Amino acid sequence: HQHPHKMSGKKNIEEELPSIEMVNDKKEQGEIIKDLLKNEKMVKGDIWYLVPTKWFKNFKEYAGIIRSHHRDIEHPGQICNDNILVNPNDESQQYQLKRALLNDYDYSVVSRPVYMRLLKWFGGGPTVGRPIIEVGYVKRLLVEAYPLKLKLTLPSKPQAINFIVSRATPTKLFKEKVAECLGYKNEKFSIFSYHLQMKGKEVEIGDKSLDESRISDGQKLLVLKE
């Protein structure tokens, strides 16, 4: 439905990796990353990257960014995101996270410059990128670790279609993505909320985001051709 590469920002990471300097000295690694972390700034639309919190903490102790109570801290080894993903081999779903994981407890998010270096120095993966979006009235910036998972229902199909999309998507663009997913070319159709097998309010199509339109995770939507 979306191009997974675009969502996860993986492709250009691989292209850029050769240009990143290889650093093997842990003290130097620590200084570089510490400096980058200090200057990290969230910008709407940027892609940030997930690494397991346990691995990241291990790295920070190893590289002397944070103090450790242990004298001998072992090398963190490769980044391994397998444990936070539903299916580490399935890129098509933008690498879905397991349910109910907590930021800074199960996974940590880092900016692109930080992730690129960690990946270059330690290897591993898979690369899990998530967009920075604006939510709520106060336009708070956050990394969207869990995009919306919606269920599209069609009168002709008994089985609902799972549809993964960012809550920051304008409803106009959302409708285009739905049309693309369903193979509609010039068909006119409307989208309604759908609850207890009952057609609800029509989703207004325009510049408002799904978040502003009060579309929530797991929601069923009914797609009706006109």
mmCIF file of N, CA, C and O in Angstrom, residues 138-193:
data_model
loop_
_atom_site.group_PDB
_atom_site.id
_atom_site.type_symbol
_atom_site.label_atom_id
_atom_site.label_comp_id
_atom_site.label_asym_id
_atom_site.label_seq_id
_atom_site.Cartn_x
_atom_site.Cartn_y
_atom_site.Cartn_z
ATOM 1 N N VAL A 138 -2.008 21.279 20.496
ATOM 2 C CA VAL A 138 -0.754 21.988 20.784
ATOM 3 C C VAL A 138 0.338 21.645 19.780
ATOM 4 O O VAL A 138 1.458 22.119 19.887
ATOM 5 N N LYS A 139 -0.008 20.797 18.811
ATOM 6 C CA LYS A 139 0.954 20.408 17.765
ATOM 7 C C LYS A 139 2.251 19.871 18.367
ATOM 8 O O LYS A 139 3.346 20.352 18.094
ATOM 9 N N ARG A 140 2.069 18.870 19.228
ATOM 10 C CA ARG A 140 3.226 18.244 19.850
ATOM 11 C C ARG A 140 3.931 17.360 18.821
ATOM 12 O O ARG A 140 3.270 16.673 18.044
ATOM 13 N N LEU A 141 5.258 17.375 18.823
ATOM 14 C CA LEU A 141 6.009 16.517 17.901
ATOM 15 C C LEU A 141 6.329 15.197 18.584
ATOM 16 O O LEU A 141 6.771 15.174 19.727
ATOM 17 N N LEU A 142 6.078 14.116 17.882
ATOM 18 C CA LEU A 142 6.482 12.817 18.433
ATOM 19 C C LEU A 142 6.806 11.834 17.329
ATOM 20 O O LEU A 142 6.410 12.002 16.179
ATOM 21 N N VAL A 143 7.569 10.806 17.702
ATOM 22 C CA VAL A 143 7.892 9.747 16.750
ATOM 23 C C VAL A 143 6.716 8.776 16.742
ATOM 24 O O VAL A 143 6.319 8.266 17.778
ATOM 25 N N GLU A 144 6.156 8.564 15.561
ATOM 26 C CA GLU A 144 4.978 7.697 15.468
ATOM 27 C C GLU A 144 5.425 6.228 15.365
ATOM 28 O O GLU A 144 5.552 5.678 14.278
ATOM 29 N N ALA A 145 5.658 5.636 16.532
ATOM 30 C CA ALA A 145 6.117 4.244 16.556
ATOM 31 C C ALA A 145 5.013 3.313 16.065
ATOM 32 O O ALA A 145 5.256 2.322 15.390
ATOM 33 N N TYR A 146 3.775 3.655 16.449
ATOM 34 C CA TYR A 146 2.614 2.846 16.045
ATOM 35 C C TYR A 146 1.711 3.658 15.126
ATOM 36 O O TYR A 146 0.953 4.493 15.601
ATOM 37 N N PRO A 147 1.787 3.412 13.815
ATOM 38 C CA PRO A 147 0.820 4.076 12.935
ATOM 39 C C PRO A 147 -0.576 3.505 13.190
ATOM 40 O O PRO A 147 -0.719 2.516 13.915
ATOM 41 N N LEU A 148 -1.594 4.139 12.639
ATOM 42 C CA LEU A 148 -2.958 3.616 12.788
ATOM 43 C C LEU A 148 -3.101 2.323 11.997
ATOM 44 O O LEU A 148 -2.601 2.207 10.879
ATOM 45 N N LYS A 149 -3.793 1.367 12.592
ATOM 46 C CA LYS A 149 -4.146 0.158 11.850
ATOM 47 C C LYS A 149 -5.671 0.173 11.741
ATOM 48 O O LYS A 149 -6.375 -0.005 12.738
ATOM 49 N N LEU A 150 -6.162 0.443 10.547
ATOM 50 C CA LEU A 150 -7.607 0.573 10.342
ATOM 51 C C LEU A 150 -8.143 -0.658 9.627
ATOM 52 O O LEU A 150 -7.413 -1.385 8.969
ATOM 53 N N LYS A 151 -9.445 -0.874 9.779
ATOM 54 C CA LYS A 151 -10.085 -2.009 9.105
ATOM 55 C C LYS A 151 -11.084 -1.479 8.092
ATOM 56 O O LYS A 151 -12.093 -0.883 8.462
ATOM 57 N N LEU A 152 -10.760 -1.669 6.813
ATOM 58 C CA LEU A 152 -11.663 -1.216 5.751
ATOM 59 C C LEU A 152 -12.681 -2.311 5.453
ATOM 60 O O LEU A 152 -12.327 -3.450 5.195
ATOM 61 N N THR A 153 -13.944 -1.931 5.495
ATOM 62 C CA THR A 153 -15.016 -2.895 5.240
ATOM 63 C C THR A 153 -15.727 -2.518 3.946
ATOM 64 O O THR A 153 -16.041 -1.346 3.728
ATOM 65 N N LEU A 154 -15.951 -3.532 3.100
ATOM 66 C CA LEU A 154 -16.690 -3.311 1.853
ATOM 67 C C LEU A 154 -17.906 -4.224 1.868
ATOM 68 O O LEU A 154 -17.816 -5.363 2.316
ATOM 69 N N PRO A 155 -19.050 -3.718 1.370
ATOM 70 C CA PRO A 155 -20.258 -4.548 1.368
ATOM 71 C C PRO A 155 -20.048 -5.881 0.638
ATOM 72 O O PRO A 155 -20.617 -6.903 1.007
ATOM 73 N N SER A 156 -19.186 -5.868 -0.382
ATOM 74 C CA SER A 156 -18.993 -7.061 -1.207
ATOM 75 C C SER A 156 -18.012 -8.068 -0.596
ATOM 76 O O SER A 156 -17.876 -9.171 -1.082
ATOM 77 N N LYS A 157 -17.292 -7.642 0.449
ATOM 78 C CA LYS A 157 -16.266 -8.521 1.021
ATOM 79 C C LYS A 157 -16.578 -8.858 2.480
ATOM 80 O O LYS A 157 -16.732 -7.961 3.299
ATOM 81 N N PRO A 158 -16.626 -10.162 2.803
ATOM 82 C CA PRO A 158 -16.890 -10.523 4.198
ATOM 83 C C PRO A 158 -15.722 -10.172 5.119
ATOM 84 O O PRO A 158 -15.893 -9.875 6.291
ATOM 85 N N GLN A 159 -14.515 -10.187 4.544
ATOM 86 C CA GLN A 159 -13.309 -9.996 5.353
ATOM 87 C C GLN A 159 -12.849 -8.542 5.285
ATOM 88 O O GLN A 159 -12.679 -7.994 4.195
ATOM 89 N N ALA A 160 -12.640 -7.906 6.447
ATOM 90 C CA ALA A 160 -12.136 -6.522 6.457
ATOM 91 C C ALA A 160 -10.681 -6.499 6.003
ATOM 92 O O ALA A 160 -9.948 -7.469 6.178
ATOM 93 N N ILE A 161 -10.269 -5.392 5.411
ATOM 94 C CA ILE A 161 -8.895 -5.243 4.937
ATOM 95 C C ILE A 161 -8.114 -4.410 5.959
ATOM 96 O O ILE A 161 -8.537 -3.306 6.318
ATOM 97 N N ASN A 162 -6.994 -4.941 6.434
ATOM 98 C CA ASN A 162 -6.142 -4.171 7.343
ATOM 99 C C ASN A 162 -5.398 -3.102 6.560
ATOM 100 O O ASN A 162 -4.818 -3.380 5.518
ATOM 101 N N PHE A 163 -5.421 -1.904 7.076
ATOM 102 C CA PHE A 163 -4.824 -0.777 6.358
ATOM 103 C C PHE A 163 -3.984 0.038 7.337
ATOM 104 O O PHE A 163 -4.497 0.570 8.312
ATOM 105 N N ILE A 164 -2.674 0.106 7.085
ATOM 106 C CA ILE A 164 -1.769 0.806 7.992
ATOM 107 C C ILE A 164 -1.419 2.172 7.412
ATOM 108 O O ILE A 164 -1.021 2.278 6.255
ATOM 109 N N VAL A 165 -1.613 3.206 8.243
ATOM 110 C CA VAL A 165 -1.416 4.566 7.741
ATOM 111 C C VAL A 165 -1.061 5.494 8.905
ATOM 112 O O VAL A 165 -1.478 5.265 10.043
ATOM 113 N N SER A 166 -0.293 6.538 8.604
ATOM 114 C CA SER A 166 0.068 7.496 9.655
ATOM 115 C C SER A 166 -1.133 8.342 10.048
ATOM 116 O O SER A 166 -1.921 8.752 9.193
ATOM 117 N N ARG A 167 -1.252 8.633 11.349
ATOM 118 C CA ARG A 167 -2.370 9.465 11.824
ATOM 119 C C ARG A 167 -2.223 10.916 11.370
ATOM 120 O O ARG A 167 -3.148 11.703 11.475
ATOM 121 N N ALA A 168 -1.033 11.263 10.849
ATOM 122 C CA ALA A 168 -0.816 12.638 10.372
ATOM 123 C C ALA A 168 -1.260 12.801 8.912
ATOM 124 O O ALA A 168 -1.185 13.890 8.355
ATOM 125 N N THR A 169 -1.712 11.718 8.290
ATOM 126 C CA THR A 169 -2.115 11.765 6.880
ATOM 127 C C THR A 169 -3.381 12.610 6.708
ATOM 128 O O THR A 169 -4.381 12.361 7.386
ATOM 129 N N PRO A 170 -3.353 13.597 5.802
ATOM 130 C CA PRO A 170 -4.591 14.348 5.528
ATOM 131 C C PRO A 170 -5.639 13.401 4.936
ATOM 132 O O PRO A 170 -5.289 12.478 4.196
ATOM 133 N N THR A 171 -6.918 13.642 5.258
ATOM 134 C CA THR A 171 -7.975 12.717 4.801
ATOM 135 C C THR A 171 -8.027 12.626 3.270
ATOM 136 O O THR A 171 -8.356 11.588 2.716
ATOM 137 N N LYS A 172 -7.659 13.719 2.604
ATOM 138 C CA LYS A 172 -7.647 13.720 1.132
ATOM 139 C C LYS A 172 -6.656 12.677 0.614
ATOM 140 O O LYS A 172 -6.963 11.882 -0.274
ATOM 141 N N LEU A 173 -5.453 12.687 1.204
ATOM 142 C CA LEU A 173 -4.420 11.729 0.811
ATOM 143 C C LEU A 173 -4.819 10.313 1.242
ATOM 144 O O LEU A 173 -4.561 9.335 0.522
ATOM 145 N N PHE A 174 -5.434 10.208 2.398
ATOM 146 C CA PHE A 174 -5.905 8.908 2.883
ATOM 147 C C PHE A 174 -6.877 8.284 1.873
ATOM 148 O O PHE A 174 -6.777 7.110 1.529
ATOM 149 N N LYS A 175 -7.794 9.107 1.364
ATOM 150 C CA LYS A 175 -8.774 8.596 0.397
ATOM 151 C C LYS A 175 -8.071 8.110 -0.878
ATOM 152 O O LYS A 175 -8.429 7.075 -1.435
ATOM 153 N N GLU A 176 -7.039 8.841 -1.303
ATOM 154 C CA GLU A 176 -6.264 8.414 -2.490
ATOM 155 C C GLU A 176 -5.578 7.073 -2.234
ATOM 156 O O GLU A 176 -5.553 6.198 -3.107
ATOM 157 N N LYS A 177 -5.029 6.919 -1.024
ATOM 158 C CA LYS A 177 -4.356 5.659 -0.685
ATOM 159 C C LYS A 177 -5.351 4.503 -0.646
ATOM 160 O O LYS A 177 -5.029 3.384 -1.041
ATOM 161 N N VAL A 178 -6.559 4.777 -0.138
ATOM 162 C CA VAL A 178 -7.604 3.744 -0.085
ATOM 163 C C VAL A 178 -7.980 3.334 -1.512
ATOM 164 O O VAL A 178 -8.088 2.148 -1.829
ATOM 165 N N ALA A 179 -8.149 4.326 -2.388
ATOM 166 C CA ALA A 179 -8.494 4.051 -3.790
ATOM 167 C C ALA A 179 -7.420 3.184 -4.438
ATOM 168 O O ALA A 179 -7.714 2.203 -5.137
ATOM 169 N N GLU A 180 -6.155 3.524 -4.170
ATOM 170 C CA GLU A 180 -5.027 2.770 -4.722
ATOM 171 C C GLU A 180 -5.052 1.326 -4.194
ATOM 172 O O GLU A 180 -4.873 0.366 -4.947
ATOM 173 N N CYS A 181 -5.304 1.192 -2.904
ATOM 174 C CA CYS A 181 -5.332 -0.130 -2.269
ATOM 175 C C CYS A 181 -6.457 -1.001 -2.849
ATOM 176 O O CYS A 181 -6.291 -2.199 -3.039
ATOM 177 N N LEU A 182 -7.600 -0.379 -3.121
ATOM 178 C CA LEU A 182 -8.761 -1.145 -3.599
ATOM 179 C C LEU A 182 -8.795 -1.261 -5.121
ATOM 180 O O LEU A 182 -9.687 -1.881 -5.684
ATOM 181 N N GLY A 183 -7.822 -0.628 -5.764
ATOM 182 C CA GLY A 183 -7.766 -0.697 -7.228
ATOM 183 C C GLY A 183 -8.831 0.153 -7.899
ATOM 184 O O GLY A 183 -9.207 -0.096 -9.037
ATOM 185 N N TYR A 184 -9.339 1.164 -7.197
ATOM 186 C CA TYR A 184 -10.323 2.067 -7.801
ATOM 187 C C TYR A 184 -9.592 3.080 -8.664
ATOM 188 O O TYR A 184 -8.640 3.711 -8.220
ATOM 189 N N LYS A 185 -10.033 3.239 -9.900
ATOM 190 C CA LYS A 185 -9.408 4.233 -10.772
ATOM 191 C C LYS A 185 -10.233 5.522 -10.741
ATOM 192 O O LYS A 185 -9.818 6.513 -10.179
ATOM 193 N N ASN A 186 -11.415 5.490 -11.355
ATOM 194 C CA ASN A 186 -12.237 6.707 -11.378
ATOM 195 C C ASN A 186 -13.544 6.545 -10.620
ATOM 196 O O ASN A 186 -14.429 7.386 -10.711
ATOM 197 N N GLU A 187 -13.638 5.426 -9.866
ATOM 198 C CA GLU A 187 -14.873 5.192 -9.132
ATOM 199 C C GLU A 187 -15.054 6.237 -8.043
ATOM 200 O O GLU A 187 -14.108 6.589 -7.345
ATOM 201 N N LYS A 188 -16.279 6.715 -7.933
ATOM 202 C CA LYS A 188 -16.587 7.630 -6.830
ATOM 203 C C LYS A 188 -16.969 6.791 -5.611
ATOM 204 O O LYS A 188 -17.727 5.815 -5.738
ATOM 205 N N PHE A 189 -16.453 7.154 -4.452
ATOM 206 C CA PHE A 189 -16.820 6.417 -3.238
ATOM 207 C C PHE A 189 -16.711 7.327 -2.017
ATOM 208 O O PHE A 189 -16.072 8.378 -2.059
ATOM 209 N N SER A 190 -17.380 6.914 -0.956
ATOM 210 C CA SER A 190 -17.306 7.655 0.302
ATOM 211 C C SER A 190 -16.853 6.716 1.410
ATOM 212 O O SER A 190 -16.994 5.490 1.298
ATOM 213 N N ILE A 191 -16.331 7.298 2.481
ATOM 214 C CA ILE A 191 -15.853 6.502 3.618
ATOM 215 C C ILE A 191 -16.643 6.916 4.863
ATOM 216 O O ILE A 191 -16.798 8.113 5.140
ATOM 217 N N PHE A 192 -17.143 5.929 5.584
ATOM 218 C CA PHE A 192 -17.947 6.197 6.778
ATOM 219 C C PHE A 192 -17.365 5.466 7.979
ATOM 220 O O PHE A 192 -16.735 4.422 7.829
ATOM 221 N N SER A 193 -17.611 6.016 9.179
ATOM 222 C CA SER A 193 -17.283 5.221 10.362
ATOM 223 C C SER A 193 -18.286 4.066 10.390
ATOM 224 O O SER A 193 -19.381 4.155 9.820
#
